[in-house]
Amino acid sequence: MVATSDVVWSEQGTTPDAIEAALRDLLIQRHAENESFVPARVLNMIAFVDRAWSGEIANRLRGVGRYHASRLLVLSYEPGRERLDARVMIASEGEPGPGELALLRETVVVEIGDRHLDDLLTIADPLVVTDLPTLLWSPHGHHEIVEMLLAMSQAILLDSVDEPDAGEALARASALAKQVYVVDLAWLRSTPWRERVAAAFDPPWMRPELRRIAAVTVRHHPASTVAATLLLGWLASRLGWQSETLSADGEGLVGRSRGGRRQIALRLELAPELAVPGLDRVALETGTGLALSLARGSGGLRARSRARGGEEREWTIPGASRGESGVLGEGIRQALLRDPTYVPAVDAARALLA
Amino acid sequence: MAVATSTEAENPLTAGLERLPVPPTTLVIFGATGDLAQRKLLPALYNLAHDGALPERFHLVGVARKAKAHEGFRIECEQAIQRFSRRTPDESVLASLLENVKYVAGTFDEDAVYAELTDLLDEFEQQAGEPLNRAFYLSTAPSFFPVIVERLGASKLNRHKGALVRVVIEKPFGTTLAEARELNRRVLSIFKEPQVFRIDHYLGKETVQNMMAFRFANGMFEPLWNRNYIDSVQITAAEEIGIGSRADYYDAAGALRDLIQNHMLQLLCHVAMEPPVSFTAEDVRNEKVKVLHAVPEPRPAEIAKIAVRAQYGPGHAGGEDVVGYLEEEGVPEDSLTETYAALRLEVDNWRWAGVPFYLRTGKRLARKVTEIAVTLKPVPHLAFDQQGSLGVQPNQLVLTLQPNEGVSLRLGAKIPGTRMIIRPVNMEFLYGTAFLSQSPEAYERLITDAMRGDATLFTRNDEVEAQWRICDPIVKYWHPSRPRSAGPLPKYEAGSQGPREAEELLCEGDRWRAI
């Protein structure tokens, strides 16, 4: 967020009570200065981060713009730290003009050490806005801390591609989804692809082809096997396919699903040249000879189709790249929505990587 | 087979998607070089493209009188988008959108225009290898609406094998009841009603759609939402600006036709309608039409008591001196066009009988605000001493549509101290504080809905006629050819609350909210 109007409070050796009181005072002070300043009340977000990497996380969060949580609580962990320090910032995007409102967003950074971990809930709980949903994000792992903080969270933000092992990433997402709503950035990176595949099969003459899909190939960033597998899992779960475990084939993975009596050939291919996480190309073929592929291109997805008669066509479907900060912002926004297709896709993807 | 939007059962891949697929479509904008297209439609199309929300296959054809090549039109589109888009355009997205833009030059009654259009539409389908839906967007002067519709029919462009054809018609839909009926007759002689999408861009605003959510997703209001608890309803659409460069349009239209006949009657419908069985286009519009039918047609003898018009004179706005309406550029010096209109209507049905609905709109008023204020009846017995207080006032629920969308509830609260003294306080909710997303422009939503065939946010033929049935007698009564019956045209100072005469509309005990 580009903050042009900030108020700041900080204290070393502080307490959650003092931080909470400072937040209240700063909000009152801001409102007294100009009653057009109103606090945003949408979402709490707790980010548990390693202090050594907190600058990088701050940069990522700065890029989410309007999707900044109303109150962001950064628990910045430094092994060996004894003292609880805190900094509170209240920022608006600018001075409101006559008759306009300016939203205030609050950021609380609490520096903690090992001795604070056992009582972390008693530190975090007073610092979130009561009755707002809370999104938890722990980009540097710390699964045991996540388990503790889940008690006060309604949603968790993950990026399954961060886990070194794709199978474990999906198992963890599945386990977490039993406790809270999971927003997975790996899943969100596939949203434009899922939308376009759904749209390609939406015209009435194409809908029967869904039952005739014979092959699916997904090309992906080498670190995004999870994202690619989730896309296959999505197709499998939505179309009722039963999948076998994928096996290695060169640098990629291959396998099969069954849809009724049909077999569907599945293939994951690496795209080492891809500079950003996510997918590079999705290609589908049907038993009737139709083929469709979607690939990253300038100004949108580059689509190629082959009709039954073999006639080929190519065109661009416009759309802007969201970039990684756009995906993170979308992740924060999604904490307030519910996508019923993620968990079935995770379960189907797990079958592929079992 | 027609290209319709699927259900989840037909296409299971759509489950869970926030953005549902839009069928492959060619959009043809008549009047593509006009102000509306440049300021609203083209930027809306860019923003849909940016969000990846256009159909898989999308082509745009601009039709206008000036001769120019496809490339010349593309440059104009690019300039309009650069200038008016709500976000800075991404060059690569803009380029991929413009790849599919073509232009047809000619007058709207020229056969050659429709022949060239037919060739282009066929060419797109050849390229795509599949039939594409067609949406004809009439963004022209209203006098061309029937001309274009009839030429489309004569060129057999009103139907297309294997695809759906729709026509989107901008406002105003007629300037009198007779004109609206005649236009409906001519349009419906070529297109079937489900093909026709009459724009009232207010309906595409998130704020108006939120009213439905407010009323029908919150159980707490419904028990109070009737004549037993509600004393009056006041709908205001005030603007602090004058007519700008729109003298030609505005002087012919006036405040009643510009805002009340369409937008404000829609707001009245949203306040007064019964909960629809579902949020399908037909169910929602059926309920709105019932409300309009329940509003008695004003009789000439009572119009002076239920309708007030006025025109702004010189005054002050934004700290500066401003000219009166008659001194505005392009306005005839003897114009009798109203720049302010206020009505008192009733909705004669079981729920609302006896509750006055006040509607007022005007240019050059004290500030810009669009709001609906619902005043509840006072408590039957007051046990508190009102001495030394501002008095106990009835609860008032205010839905603000712009500029700061929100809901405010006026309550009585005790002033801190040893005595039981009550004063009104406001409990405020602001939508901007509670959502992360930016609202799309109304035209983004409306263009998408028209391409998807969802008519919920468009006005149906009987609805538009029902709106005119209410306004037409007033239009006639105020017509300059009848100055004696309507009396002299009252004036109000620019930047003020409006004319004093508006007070005379109010029932005893009621008063206008401060603008």
PDB file of C-alpha atoms in Angstrom, chain A residues 256-343:
ATOM      1  CA  ARG A 256      -3.820 -42.107 -16.448  1.00  0.00           C
ATOM      2  CA  SER A 257      -7.284 -41.374 -15.233  1.00  0.00           C
ATOM      3  CA  ARG A 258     -10.447 -43.274 -15.973  1.00  0.00           C
ATOM      4  CA  GLY A 259     -13.706 -41.545 -16.787  1.00  0.00           C
ATOM      5  CA  GLY A 260     -16.236 -44.352 -17.074  1.00  0.00           C
ATOM      6  CA  ARG A 261     -14.769 -46.724 -19.614  1.00  0.00           C
ATOM      7  CA  ARG A 262     -12.513 -44.088 -21.083  1.00  0.00           C
ATOM      8  CA  GLN A 263      -8.872 -43.614 -20.336  1.00  0.00           C
ATOM      9  CA  ILE A 264      -7.419 -40.153 -20.087  1.00  0.00           C
ATOM     10  CA  ALA A 265      -3.680 -39.747 -20.590  1.00  0.00           C
ATOM     11  CA  LEU A 266      -2.146 -37.243 -18.189  1.00  0.00           C
ATOM     12  CA  ARG A 267       1.207 -35.574 -18.576  1.00  0.00           C
ATOM     13  CA  LEU A 268       3.088 -32.956 -16.582  1.00  0.00           C
ATOM     14  CA  GLU A 269       6.000 -31.294 -18.341  1.00  0.00           C
ATOM     15  CA  LEU A 270       8.585 -28.915 -16.941  1.00  0.00           C
ATOM     16  CA  ALA A 271       9.007 -25.415 -18.336  1.00  0.00           C
ATOM     17  CA  PRO A 272      12.493 -24.500 -17.088  1.00  0.00           C
ATOM     18  CA  GLU A 273      12.470 -21.242 -19.031  1.00  0.00           C
ATOM     19  CA  LEU A 274       9.430 -19.938 -17.131  1.00  0.00           C
ATOM     20  CA  ALA A 275      10.562 -17.108 -14.844  1.00  0.00           C
ATOM     21  CA  VAL A 276       7.588 -17.073 -12.469  1.00  0.00           C
ATOM     22  CA  PRO A 277       5.818 -19.817 -10.513  1.00  0.00           C
ATOM     23  CA  GLY A 278       2.728 -21.345 -12.049  1.00  0.00           C
ATOM     24  CA  LEU A 279       1.610 -22.848 -15.319  1.00  0.00           C
ATOM     25  CA  ASP A 280       2.943 -22.293 -18.809  1.00  0.00           C
ATOM     26  CA  ARG A 281       0.572 -24.255 -21.015  1.00  0.00           C
ATOM     27  CA  VAL A 282      -2.490 -26.484 -20.736  1.00  0.00           C
ATOM     28  CA  ALA A 283      -3.458 -28.743 -23.624  1.00  0.00           C
ATOM     29  CA  LEU A 284      -6.512 -30.975 -23.936  1.00  0.00           C
ATOM     30  CA  GLU A 285      -7.445 -33.461 -26.635  1.00  0.00           C
ATOM     31  CA  THR A 286     -10.683 -35.319 -27.062  1.00  0.00           C
ATOM     32  CA  GLY A 287     -11.350 -38.759 -28.482  1.00  0.00           C
ATOM     33  CA  THR A 288     -13.150 -37.121 -31.392  1.00  0.00           C
ATOM     34  CA  GLY A 289     -10.004 -35.371 -32.589  1.00  0.00           C
ATOM     35  CA  LEU A 290     -10.597 -31.929 -31.097  1.00  0.00           C
ATOM     36  CA  ALA A 291      -7.616 -30.274 -29.486  1.00  0.00           C
ATOM     37  CA  LEU A 292      -7.246 -27.056 -27.507  1.00  0.00           C
ATOM     38  CA  SER A 293      -4.192 -25.547 -25.943  1.00  0.00           C
ATOM     39  CA  LEU A 294      -3.750 -22.411 -23.889  1.00  0.00           C
ATOM     40  CA  ALA A 295      -0.325 -20.922 -23.345  1.00  0.00           C
ATOM     41  CA  ARG A 296       1.089 -17.809 -21.727  1.00  0.00           C
ATOM     42  CA  GLY A 297       1.427 -15.033 -24.261  1.00  0.00           C
ATOM     43  CA  SER A 298       1.738 -11.317 -24.567  1.00  0.00           C
ATOM     44  CA  GLY A 299      -1.498  -9.585 -23.501  1.00  0.00           C
ATOM     45  CA  GLY A 300      -3.287 -12.777 -22.518  1.00  0.00           C
ATOM     46  CA  LEU A 301      -3.446 -16.488 -23.143  1.00  0.00           C
ATOM     47  CA  ARG A 302      -2.537 -17.699 -26.592  1.00  0.00           C
ATOM     48  CA  ALA A 303      -5.144 -20.240 -27.678  1.00  0.00           C
ATOM     49  CA  ARG A 304      -4.695 -22.876 -30.361  1.00  0.00           C
ATOM     50  CA  SER A 305      -7.437 -25.190 -31.483  1.00  0.00           C
ATOM     51  CA  ARG A 306      -7.679 -28.095 -33.889  1.00  0.00           C
ATOM     52  CA  ALA A 307     -11.096 -29.035 -35.199  1.00  0.00           C
ATOM     53  CA  ARG A 308     -12.183 -32.588 -35.938  1.00  0.00           C
ATOM     54  CA  GLY A 309     -11.307 -32.113 -39.573  1.00  0.00           C
ATOM     55  CA  GLY A 310      -7.788 -31.047 -38.663  1.00  0.00           C
ATOM     56  CA  GLU A 311      -8.258 -27.331 -39.304  1.00  0.00           C
ATOM     57  CA  GLU A 312      -6.085 -25.320 -36.926  1.00  0.00           C
ATOM     58  CA  ARG A 313      -6.735 -21.876 -35.465  1.00  0.00           C
ATOM     59  CA  GLU A 314      -4.817 -19.564 -33.221  1.00  0.00           C
ATOM     60  CA  TRP A 315      -5.875 -16.464 -31.338  1.00  0.00           C
ATOM     61  CA  THR A 316      -5.262 -14.448 -28.167  1.00  0.00           C
ATOM     62  CA  ILE A 317      -7.683 -14.263 -25.269  1.00  0.00           C
ATOM     63  CA  PRO A 318      -6.941 -10.889 -23.637  1.00  0.00           C
ATOM     64  CA  GLY A 319      -6.065 -10.745 -19.965  1.00  0.00           C
ATOM     65  CA  ALA A 320      -3.452  -9.039 -17.817  1.00  0.00           C
ATOM     66  CA  SER A 321      -0.890 -10.937 -15.835  1.00  0.00           C
ATOM     67  CA  ARG A 322      -1.581 -10.382 -12.158  1.00  0.00           C
ATOM     68  CA  GLY A 323       2.024 -10.813 -11.113  1.00  0.00           C
ATOM     69  CA  GLU A 324       2.982 -12.367  -7.783  1.00  0.00           C
ATOM     70  CA  SER A 325       1.736  -9.387  -5.771  1.00  0.00           C
ATOM     71  CA  GLY A 326      -1.585  -9.614  -7.606  1.00  0.00           C
ATOM     72  CA  VAL A 327      -1.830 -13.298  -6.720  1.00  0.00           C
ATOM     73  CA  LEU A 328      -1.069 -12.539  -3.057  1.00  0.00           C
ATOM     74  CA  GLY A 329      -3.694  -9.751  -3.042  1.00  0.00           C
ATOM     75  CA  GLU A 330      -6.176 -12.148  -4.574  1.00  0.00           C
ATOM     76  CA  GLY A 331      -5.306 -14.641  -1.829  1.00  0.00           C
ATOM     77  CA  ILE A 332      -6.184 -12.085   0.843  1.00  0.00           C
ATOM     78  CA  ARG A 333      -9.466 -11.272  -0.911  1.00  0.00           C
ATOM     79  CA  GLN A 334     -10.332 -14.945  -1.245  1.00  0.00           C
ATOM     80  CA  ALA A 335     -10.202 -15.334   2.547  1.00  0.00           C
ATOM     81  CA  LEU A 336     -13.666 -13.748   2.527  1.00  0.00           C
ATOM     82  CA  LEU A 337     -15.071 -16.116  -0.098  1.00  0.00           C
ATOM     83  CA  ARG A 338     -15.530 -19.864  -0.242  1.00  0.00           C
ATOM     84  CA  ASP A 339     -14.521 -21.986  -3.223  1.00  0.00           C
ATOM     85  CA  PRO A 340     -16.105 -25.430  -2.867  1.00  0.00           C
ATOM     86  CA  THR A 341     -13.956 -26.954  -5.610  1.00  0.00           C
ATOM     87  CA  TYR A 342     -10.517 -26.622  -3.966  1.00  0.00           C
ATOM     88  CA  VAL A 343     -10.709 -29.469  -1.460  1.00  0.00           C
TER      89      VAL A 343
END
